Amino acid sequence: SSGINAEYGAAPQLHTERVYSILLMVFGALMYATIFGYVASIIHRISQQTSELNERQTELVDFINVHKFPESLANRMEDFFYNHWFTTKGVVAHEIMEKWPKSLREDCFLYIHDLLLKQWPVLKEASVGCQRALSERLQRFTLCPGDMIYHSGDCVGEIYFVIRGHIKVIKNNKLIGVLTSGDVFGESFWPTRTGRKSKANVQALTYCEFEVLSHESLNEIMILFPDYWDIWTKKLKISYELSSKAALFTEDTPQELVNYVENERTVAPDNIVEEIKCHVTDPKKHFQELSKKRAQSAAGIKGVELDGSTKQILLKANEVLKAAEAKLA
């Protein structure tokens, strides 16, 4: 037996050779365990994501079956589900960052909304503090082809910044315009106006992505940063106001362009703004006063007594906002 081992040189003979062989086998075993551990971890992560996706799919199918949605609506629901899942992987940013420190949360939102904050002058020229506050209030979402953004008669209380995709505007069953990347639509903001009614249907033509800023959030921003009003009014260029009676397409627009809107860009006017009559004649001053009241209110919480008129203004603020739409009618 020893002669055979010596002939093939397979067995260590010296003490150092035996030690070396043992160490080599231990190292090989560790490498084997490490490699297979990594492979198992990767497979587990993949299977975990797949399991979560399958669970959400099952919930969606059960939801459709329980309520017996028509096939067309069920297809739209499934289309949105898959588009949203493969865009976000099911991650909801606000839920993850809910308990994070304010500064860290704002830094993350600044990065998420970096494209919008750097390319749109109305946001780009805001102060650093204002940008941080804006970034936390901006909402990003996607839509699938055929999804309605607004129906005619809906109350419009947001500003939409189009990141990608094409949106068609329909009035009286007639296509009056197309909006695409770089356009802004919605309704211009005024301090005491709660929103006007859309005079057109707005529908996603392709897969679209938006950044949305609500009038309510804008009101908060203007109270915190009254000087931002000047930038907002000068730099905001709304491609189409939904309460406007004007059309994006003109009589000179070729019919081929109207029929082939998926691959064409309609040049929209810089701004369609009708004159707004309101008891707030100087919005910047209005927001400066509200900002001052806010600071006084914060001081009042700490024990500083507020004067009676200030208290009345704070109590009646909501009533003024609710009455605005009636006054504008």
mmCIF file of C-alpha atoms in Angstrom:
data_model
loop_
_atom_site.group_PDB
_atom_site.id
_atom_site.type_symbol
_atom_site.label_atom_id
_atom_site.label_comp_id
_atom_site.label_asym_id
_atom_site.label_seq_id
_atom_site.Cartn_x
_atom_site.Cartn_y
_atom_site.Cartn_z
ATOM 1 C CA SER A 1 0.000 0.000 0.000
ATOM 2 C CA SER A 2 2.767 2.464 0.881
ATOM 3 C CA GLY A 3 4.544 1.476 -2.345
ATOM 4 C CA ILE A 4 1.482 2.379 -4.442
ATOM 5 C CA ASN A 5 1.082 5.732 -2.668
ATOM 6 C CA ALA A 6 4.748 6.549 -3.176
ATOM 7 C CA GLU A 7 4.527 5.609 -6.871
ATOM 8 C CA TYR A 8 1.647 8.036 -7.597
ATOM 9 C CA GLY A 9 2.739 10.683 -5.045
ATOM 10 C CA ALA A 10 -0.884 11.012 -3.788
ATOM 11 C CA ALA A 11 -0.322 10.752 -0.029
ATOM 12 C CA PRO A 12 1.774 13.224 2.010
ATOM 13 C CA GLN A 13 4.725 11.537 3.650
ATOM 14 C CA LEU A 14 6.255 14.266 5.754
ATOM 15 C CA HIS A 15 4.638 16.044 8.705
ATOM 16 C CA THR A 16 4.728 19.440 6.963
ATOM 17 C CA GLU A 17 3.075 17.917 3.884
ATOM 18 C CA ARG A 18 0.261 16.551 6.037
ATOM 19 C CA VAL A 19 -0.286 19.986 7.685
ATOM 20 C CA TYR A 20 -0.281 21.688 4.285
ATOM 21 C CA SER A 21 -2.816 19.177 2.915
ATOM 22 C CA ILE A 22 -5.137 19.730 5.872
ATOM 23 C CA LEU A 23 -4.982 23.534 5.527
ATOM 24 C CA LEU A 24 -5.610 23.260 1.781
ATOM 25 C CA MET A 25 -8.681 21.091 2.340
ATOM 26 C CA VAL A 26 -10.035 23.488 4.989
ATOM 27 C CA PHE A 27 -9.506 26.455 2.636
ATOM 28 C CA GLY A 28 -11.230 24.601 -0.189
ATOM 29 C CA ALA A 29 -14.174 23.769 2.058
ATOM 30 C CA LEU A 30 -14.486 27.445 3.094
ATOM 31 C CA MET A 31 -14.408 28.614 -0.537
ATOM 32 C CA TYR A 32 -17.003 26.021 -1.442
ATOM 33 C CA ALA A 33 -19.295 27.213 1.374
ATOM 34 C CA THR A 34 -18.776 30.904 0.473
ATOM 35 C CA ILE A 35 -19.573 30.451 -3.214
ATOM 36 C CA PHE A 36 -22.647 28.350 -2.582
ATOM 37 C CA GLY A 37 -23.723 30.773 0.181
ATOM 38 C CA TYR A 38 -23.638 33.711 -2.267
ATOM 39 C CA VAL A 39 -25.517 31.716 -4.891
ATOM 40 C CA ALA A 40 -28.140 30.694 -2.350
ATOM 41 C CA SER A 41 -28.493 34.337 -1.213
ATOM 42 C CA ILE A 42 -29.020 35.563 -4.788
ATOM 43 C CA ILE A 43 -31.589 32.841 -5.445
ATOM 44 C CA HIS A 44 -33.360 33.739 -2.194
ATOM 45 C CA ARG A 45 -33.576 37.449 -3.109
ATOM 46 C CA ILE A 46 -34.900 36.622 -6.565
ATOM 47 C CA SER A 47 -37.443 34.199 -5.178
ATOM 48 C CA GLN A 48 -38.458 36.738 -2.500
ATOM 49 C CA GLN A 49 -39.166 39.433 -5.123
ATOM 50 C CA THR A 50 -40.978 36.892 -7.289
ATOM 51 C CA SER A 51 -42.993 35.732 -4.279
ATOM 52 C CA GLU A 52 -44.033 39.322 -3.449
ATOM 53 C CA LEU A 53 -44.978 39.966 -7.077
ATOM 54 C CA ASN A 54 -47.017 36.759 -7.208
ATOM 55 C CA GLU A 55 -48.759 37.708 -3.965
ATOM 56 C CA ARG A 56 -49.703 41.149 -5.332
ATOM 57 C CA GLN A 57 -50.853 39.540 -8.587
ATOM 58 C CA THR A 58 -53.079 37.133 -6.677
ATOM 59 C CA GLU A 59 -54.578 40.031 -4.682
ATOM 60 C CA LEU A 60 -55.300 41.925 -7.902
ATOM 61 C CA VAL A 61 -56.911 38.895 -9.571
ATOM 62 C CA ASP A 62 -59.054 38.253 -6.472
ATOM 63 C CA PHE A 63 -60.058 41.937 -6.370
ATOM 64 C CA ILE A 64 -61.126 41.818 -10.032
ATOM 65 C CA ASN A 65 -63.044 38.560 -9.558
ATOM 66 C CA VAL A 66 -64.840 39.663 -6.376
ATOM 67 C CA HIS A 67 -66.124 42.896 -7.922
ATOM 68 C CA LYS A 68 -66.637 41.384 -11.406
ATOM 69 C CA PHE A 69 -65.031 44.314 -13.259
ATOM 70 C CA PRO A 70 -65.564 44.389 -17.033
ATOM 71 C CA GLU A 71 -62.681 43.048 -19.108
ATOM 72 C CA SER A 72 -61.660 46.452 -20.483
ATOM 73 C CA LEU A 73 -61.339 47.938 -16.979
ATOM 74 C CA ALA A 74 -59.593 44.815 -15.660
ATOM 75 C CA ASN A 75 -57.026 45.063 -18.472
ATOM 76 C CA ARG A 76 -56.323 48.686 -17.569
ATOM 77 C CA MET A 77 -55.867 47.717 -13.918
ATOM 78 C CA GLU A 78 -53.414 44.975 -14.850
ATOM 79 C CA ASP A 79 -51.544 47.277 -17.241
ATOM 80 C CA PHE A 80 -51.111 49.891 -14.513
ATOM 81 C CA PHE A 81 -50.110 47.242 -11.958
ATOM 82 C CA TYR A 82 -47.295 45.824 -14.099
ATOM 83 C CA ASN A 83 -46.095 49.253 -15.245
ATOM 84 C CA HIS A 84 -46.028 50.527 -11.665
ATOM 85 C CA TRP A 85 -44.338 47.385 -10.332
ATOM 86 C CA PHE A 86 -41.532 47.285 -12.874
ATOM 87 C CA THR A 87 -40.996 51.045 -12.479
ATOM 88 C CA THR A 88 -40.874 51.139 -8.672
ATOM 89 C CA LYS A 89 -40.424 47.449 -7.689
ATOM 90 C CA GLY A 90 -43.253 48.058 -5.239
ATOM 91 C CA VAL A 91 -41.173 50.547 -3.212
ATOM 92 C CA VAL A 92 -43.057 53.546 -1.758
ATOM 93 C CA ALA A 93 -40.581 56.324 -0.948
ATOM 94 C CA HIS A 94 -42.778 58.152 1.579
ATOM 95 C CA GLU A 95 -43.341 54.967 3.597
ATOM 96 C CA ILE A 96 -39.612 54.204 3.751
ATOM 97 C CA MET A 97 -38.607 57.750 4.745
ATOM 98 C CA GLU A 98 -41.534 58.426 7.048
ATOM 99 C CA LYS A 99 -39.476 58.308 10.273
ATOM 100 C CA TRP A 100 -36.227 59.669 8.864
ATOM 101 C CA PRO A 101 -34.790 63.025 9.994
ATOM 102 C CA LYS A 102 -36.171 65.989 8.053
ATOM 103 C CA SER A 103 -32.799 66.983 6.550
ATOM 104 C CA LEU A 104 -32.049 63.451 5.327
ATOM 105 C CA ARG A 105 -35.557 63.117 3.892
ATOM 106 C CA GLU A 106 -35.233 66.424 2.032
ATOM 107 C CA ASP A 107 -31.811 65.416 0.639
ATOM 108 C CA CYS A 108 -33.346 62.237 -0.738
ATOM 109 C CA PHE A 109 -36.289 64.087 -2.290
ATOM 110 C CA LEU A 110 -33.908 66.644 -3.828
ATOM 111 C CA TYR A 111 -32.113 63.787 -5.576
ATOM 112 C CA ILE A 112 -35.367 62.085 -6.652
ATOM 113 C CA HIS A 113 -36.722 65.336 -8.179
ATOM 114 C CA ASP A 114 -33.329 66.533 -9.422
ATOM 115 C CA LEU A 115 -34.375 66.601 -13.109
ATOM 116 C CA LEU A 116 -37.383 68.828 -12.463
ATOM 117 C CA LEU A 117 -35.605 71.186 -10.072
ATOM 118 C CA LYS A 118 -32.721 71.769 -12.489
ATOM 119 C CA GLN A 119 -34.545 72.059 -15.816
ATOM 120 C CA TRP A 120 -37.683 74.102 -15.033
ATOM 121 C CA PRO A 121 -36.737 77.780 -14.403
ATOM 122 C CA VAL A 122 -39.714 78.317 -12.099
ATOM 123 C CA LEU A 123 -38.187 75.760 -9.694
ATOM 124 C CA LYS A 124 -34.528 76.168 -10.586
ATOM 125 C CA GLU A 125 -34.410 79.825 -9.505
ATOM 126 C CA ALA A 126 -36.001 79.202 -6.119
ATOM 127 C CA SER A 127 -33.819 79.551 -3.033
ATOM 128 C CA VAL A 128 -32.149 76.466 -1.585
ATOM 129 C CA GLY A 129 -34.570 76.363 1.338
ATOM 130 C CA CYS A 130 -37.535 76.776 -0.980
ATOM 131 C CA GLN A 131 -36.281 73.982 -3.253
ATOM 132 C CA ARG A 132 -35.959 71.655 -0.275
ATOM 133 C CA ALA A 133 -39.519 72.428 0.777
ATOM 134 C CA LEU A 134 -40.789 72.008 -2.793
ATOM 135 C CA SER A 135 -39.029 68.677 -3.265
ATOM 136 C CA GLU A 136 -40.836 67.187 -0.281
ATOM 137 C CA ARG A 137 -44.221 68.283 -1.649
ATOM 138 C CA LEU A 138 -43.745 67.190 -5.249
ATOM 139 C CA GLN A 139 -45.444 63.919 -6.177
ATOM 140 C CA ARG A 140 -44.241 61.663 -9.005
ATOM 141 C CA PHE A 141 -46.497 59.137 -10.660
ATOM 142 C CA THR A 142 -46.960 57.275 -13.932
ATOM 143 C CA LEU A 143 -49.974 56.564 -16.131
ATOM 144 C CA CYS A 144 -50.694 54.020 -18.839
ATOM 145 C CA PRO A 145 -52.107 54.671 -22.336
ATOM 146 C CA GLY A 146 -55.806 55.483 -22.131
ATOM 147 C CA ASP A 147 -55.817 56.582 -18.485
ATOM 148 C CA MET A 148 -57.811 59.758 -17.864
ATOM 149 C CA ILE A 149 -56.114 62.560 -15.963
ATOM 150 C CA TYR A 150 -59.073 64.943 -15.980
ATOM 151 C CA HIS A 151 -62.640 64.714 -17.205
ATOM 152 C CA SER A 152 -64.472 67.781 -18.404
ATOM 153 C CA GLY A 153 -66.045 69.388 -15.341
ATOM 154 C CA ASP A 154 -63.472 68.097 -12.848
ATOM 155 C CA CYS A 155 -62.093 70.615 -10.358
ATOM 156 C CA VAL A 156 -58.432 71.340 -11.155
ATOM 157 C CA GLY A 157 -56.194 71.966 -8.159
ATOM 158 C CA GLU A 158 -52.736 70.929 -9.377
ATOM 159 C CA ILE A 159 -49.897 71.878 -11.686
ATOM 160 C CA TYR A 160 -48.581 68.988 -13.840
ATOM 161 C CA PHE A 161 -45.002 68.917 -15.141
ATOM 162 C CA VAL A 162 -44.679 66.348 -17.946
ATOM 163 C CA ILE A 163 -41.443 64.363 -17.666
ATOM 164 C CA ARG A 164 -42.096 61.884 -20.478
ATOM 165 C CA GLY A 165 -44.948 60.683 -22.647
ATOM 166 C CA HIS A 166 -47.753 62.271 -24.691
ATOM 167 C CA ILE A 167 -51.090 63.569 -23.410
ATOM 168 C CA LYS A 168 -54.047 64.438 -25.611
ATOM 169 C CA VAL A 169 -56.570 67.162 -24.848
ATOM 170 C CA ILE A 170 -60.111 66.517 -26.101
ATOM 171 C CA LYS A 171 -63.007 68.978 -26.105
ATOM 172 C CA ASN A 172 -66.496 68.218 -27.432
ATOM 173 C CA ASN A 173 -65.158 64.889 -28.780
ATOM 174 C CA LYS A 174 -62.561 66.743 -30.851
ATOM 175 C CA LEU A 175 -58.798 66.600 -30.404
ATOM 176 C CA ILE A 176 -57.637 70.159 -29.671
ATOM 177 C CA GLY A 177 -54.009 69.556 -28.721
ATOM 178 C CA VAL A 178 -51.212 67.298 -27.541
ATOM 179 C CA LEU A 179 -48.830 67.880 -24.648
ATOM 180 C CA THR A 180 -45.503 66.136 -24.195
ATOM 181 C CA SER A 181 -42.184 66.216 -22.322
ATOM 182 C CA GLY A 182 -41.380 69.721 -21.095
ATOM 183 C CA ASP A 183 -44.983 70.942 -21.068
ATOM 184 C CA VAL A 184 -46.876 72.192 -18.028
ATOM 185 C CA PHE A 185 -50.644 71.971 -17.648
ATOM 186 C CA GLY A 186 -53.270 72.298 -14.957
ATOM 187 C CA GLU A 187 -54.531 75.540 -13.458
ATOM 188 C CA SER A 188 -52.638 78.682 -12.466
ATOM 189 C CA PHE A 189 -52.445 79.259 -8.726
ATOM 190 C CA TRP A 190 -53.983 82.209 -6.916
ATOM 191 C CA PRO A 191 -53.949 82.628 -3.098
ATOM 192 C CA THR A 192 -57.694 82.531 -2.493
ATOM 193 C CA ARG A 193 -58.812 80.438 -5.447
ATOM 194 C CA THR A 194 -59.687 76.834 -4.714
ATOM 195 C CA GLY A 195 -59.562 75.640 -8.303
ATOM 196 C CA ARG A 196 -61.565 75.952 -11.496
ATOM 197 C CA LYS A 197 -63.377 73.392 -13.595
ATOM 198 C CA SER A 198 -61.686 71.694 -16.518
ATOM 199 C CA LYS A 199 -63.283 72.461 -19.871
ATOM 200 C CA ALA A 200 -61.633 69.483 -21.604
ATOM 201 C CA ASN A 201 -60.822 65.799 -21.173
ATOM 202 C CA VAL A 202 -57.123 65.097 -20.600
ATOM 203 C CA GLN A 203 -55.985 61.558 -21.385
ATOM 204 C CA ALA A 204 -52.641 59.759 -21.497
ATOM 205 C CA LEU A 205 -51.750 58.822 -25.045
ATOM 206 C CA THR A 206 -48.641 56.808 -24.192
ATOM 207 C CA TYR A 207 -46.923 55.702 -20.991
ATOM 208 C CA CYS A 208 -46.476 58.988 -19.111
ATOM 209 C CA GLU A 209 -44.557 60.222 -16.097
ATOM 210 C CA PHE A 210 -45.455 63.400 -14.201
ATOM 211 C CA GLU A 211 -44.292 65.565 -11.346
ATOM 212 C CA VAL A 212 -47.326 67.138 -9.652
ATOM 213 C CA LEU A 213 -47.545 70.103 -7.295
ATOM 214 C CA SER A 214 -50.924 70.753 -5.670
ATOM 215 C CA HIS A 215 -52.330 74.219 -5.024
ATOM 216 C CA GLU A 216 -52.565 73.335 -1.340
ATOM 217 C CA SER A 217 -48.824 72.621 -1.249
ATOM 218 C CA LEU A 218 -48.127 75.811 -3.185
ATOM 219 C CA ASN A 219 -50.087 77.813 -0.626
ATOM 220 C CA GLU A 220 -47.900 76.351 2.137
ATOM 221 C CA ILE A 221 -44.746 77.196 0.159
ATOM 222 C CA MET A 222 -45.846 80.797 -0.393
ATOM 223 C CA ILE A 223 -46.521 81.262 3.323
ATOM 224 C CA LEU A 224 -43.088 79.888 4.189
ATOM 225 C CA PHE A 225 -41.286 81.759 1.373
ATOM 226 C CA PRO A 226 -43.297 84.876 0.381
ATOM 227 C CA ASP A 227 -40.525 86.121 -1.943
ATOM 228 C CA TYR A 228 -41.026 83.045 -4.133
ATOM 229 C CA TRP A 229 -44.256 84.568 -5.467
ATOM 230 C CA ASP A 230 -42.327 86.874 -7.841
ATOM 231 C CA ILE A 231 -40.370 83.959 -9.319
ATOM 232 C CA TRP A 232 -43.486 81.806 -9.613
ATOM 233 C CA THR A 233 -45.495 84.402 -11.542
ATOM 234 C CA LYS A 234 -42.623 85.456 -13.822
ATOM 235 C CA LYS A 235 -41.066 82.082 -14.620
ATOM 236 C CA LEU A 236 -44.020 79.683 -14.722
ATOM 237 C CA LYS A 237 -45.063 79.024 -18.314
ATOM 238 C CA ILE A 238 -48.259 76.989 -18.458
ATOM 239 C CA SER A 239 -48.625 75.273 -21.827
ATOM 240 C CA TYR A 240 -52.349 74.811 -21.331
ATOM 241 C CA GLU A 241 -54.771 75.893 -18.620
ATOM 242 C CA LEU A 242 -57.606 73.407 -18.431
ATOM 243 C CA SER A 243 -60.193 76.091 -17.640
ATOM 244 C CA SER A 244 -59.244 77.961 -20.815
ATOM 245 C CA LYS A 245 -61.530 77.981 -23.837
ATOM 246 C CA ALA A 246 -58.593 78.186 -26.243
ATOM 247 C CA ALA A 247 -57.295 75.257 -28.299
ATOM 248 C CA LEU A 248 -53.712 74.140 -28.664
ATOM 249 C CA PHE A 249 -54.267 73.241 -32.297
ATOM 250 C CA THR A 250 -55.116 76.082 -34.658
ATOM 251 C CA GLU A 251 -57.004 76.126 -37.958
ATOM 252 C CA ASP A 252 -53.672 75.916 -39.760
ATOM 253 C CA THR A 253 -52.692 72.673 -38.072
ATOM 254 C CA PRO A 254 -52.389 69.903 -40.735
ATOM 255 C CA GLN A 255 -54.964 67.151 -40.356
ATOM 256 C CA GLU A 256 -52.183 64.568 -40.719
ATOM 257 C CA LEU A 257 -50.637 65.951 -37.531
ATOM 258 C CA VAL A 258 -53.936 65.699 -35.701
ATOM 259 C CA ASN A 259 -54.387 62.100 -36.845
ATOM 260 C CA TYR A 260 -50.820 61.067 -36.084
ATOM 261 C CA VAL A 261 -50.381 62.635 -32.667
ATOM 262 C CA GLU A 262 -48.370 59.776 -31.177
ATOM 263 C CA ASN A 263 -45.128 60.840 -32.877
ATOM 264 C CA GLU A 264 -45.584 64.568 -33.252
ATOM 265 C CA ARG A 265 -45.034 67.580 -31.017
ATOM 266 C CA THR A 266 -47.580 70.390 -30.869
ATOM 267 C CA VAL A 267 -46.059 73.752 -30.048
ATOM 268 C CA ALA A 268 -48.189 75.213 -27.283
ATOM 269 C CA PRO A 269 -48.414 78.932 -26.509
ATOM 270 C CA ASP A 270 -46.199 80.177 -23.703
ATOM 271 C CA ASN A 271 -49.068 81.027 -21.422
ATOM 272 C CA ILE A 272 -52.860 81.070 -21.537
ATOM 273 C CA VAL A 273 -53.929 83.051 -18.508
ATOM 274 C CA GLU A 274 -57.217 84.870 -18.187
ATOM 275 C CA GLU A 275 -57.472 87.840 -15.844
ATOM 276 C CA ILE A 276 -58.324 86.890 -12.281
ATOM 277 C CA LYS A 277 -60.310 89.329 -10.153
ATOM 278 C CA CYS A 278 -59.818 88.742 -6.470
ATOM 279 C CA HIS A 279 -59.784 90.738 -3.258
ATOM 280 C CA VAL A 280 -56.096 89.817 -2.840
ATOM 281 C CA THR A 281 -54.537 92.494 -5.020
ATOM 282 C CA ASP A 282 -50.942 91.937 -3.893
ATOM 283 C CA PRO A 283 -50.253 88.197 -3.432
ATOM 284 C CA LYS A 284 -46.650 88.721 -2.336
ATOM 285 C CA LYS A 285 -47.749 91.050 0.461
ATOM 286 C CA HIS A 286 -50.563 88.641 1.278
ATOM 287 C CA PHE A 287 -48.115 85.763 1.796
ATOM 288 C CA GLN A 288 -45.680 87.962 3.733
ATOM 289 C CA GLU A 289 -48.486 88.791 6.166
ATOM 290 C CA LEU A 290 -49.465 85.120 6.443
ATOM 291 C CA SER A 291 -45.814 84.231 7.036
ATOM 292 C CA LYS A 292 -45.651 86.809 9.821
ATOM 293 C CA LYS A 293 -48.844 85.443 11.349
ATOM 294 C CA ARG A 294 -47.401 81.952 11.187
ATOM 295 C CA ALA A 295 -44.293 83.071 13.086
ATOM 296 C CA GLN A 296 -46.437 84.856 15.659
ATOM 297 C CA SER A 297 -48.589 81.765 16.020
ATOM 298 C CA ALA A 298 -45.492 79.651 16.673
ATOM 299 C CA ALA A 299 -44.405 82.185 19.287
ATOM 300 C CA GLY A 300 -47.892 82.072 20.797
ATOM 301 C CA ILE A 301 -47.565 78.332 21.301
ATOM 302 C CA LYS A 302 -44.544 79.056 23.463
ATOM 303 C CA GLY A 303 -46.442 81.470 25.658
ATOM 304 C CA VAL A 304 -46.502 84.764 23.745
ATOM 305 C CA GLU A 305 -50.037 86.153 23.712
ATOM 306 C CA LEU A 306 -51.453 86.962 20.273
ATOM 307 C CA ASP A 307 -53.573 90.005 19.599
ATOM 308 C CA GLY A 308 -57.279 89.506 18.908
ATOM 309 C CA SER A 309 -57.126 90.449 15.221
ATOM 310 C CA THR A 310 -54.377 87.908 14.541
ATOM 311 C CA LYS A 311 -56.434 85.160 16.135
ATOM 312 C CA GLN A 312 -59.424 86.114 14.034
ATOM 313 C CA ILE A 313 -57.343 86.038 10.841
ATOM 314 C CA LEU A 314 -56.035 82.566 11.652
ATOM 315 C CA LEU A 315 -59.529 81.294 12.476
ATOM 316 C CA LYS A 316 -61.122 82.742 9.336
ATOM 317 C CA ALA A 317 -58.392 81.689 6.883
ATOM 318 C CA ASN A 318 -60.249 78.575 5.768
ATOM 319 C CA GLU A 319 -63.512 80.486 5.395
ATOM 320 C CA VAL A 320 -61.830 82.967 3.047
ATOM 321 C CA LEU A 321 -60.467 80.155 0.896
ATOM 322 C CA LYS A 322 -63.865 78.451 0.701
ATOM 323 C CA ALA A 323 -65.609 81.680 -0.254
ATOM 324 C CA ALA A 324 -63.084 82.514 -2.991
ATOM 325 C CA GLU A 325 -64.602 80.319 -5.679
ATOM 326 C CA ALA A 326 -68.051 81.865 -5.156
ATOM 327 C CA LYS A 327 -66.618 85.365 -5.484
ATOM 328 C CA LEU A 328 -64.812 84.452 -8.700
ATOM 329 C CA ALA A 329 -67.928 82.932 -10.298
#
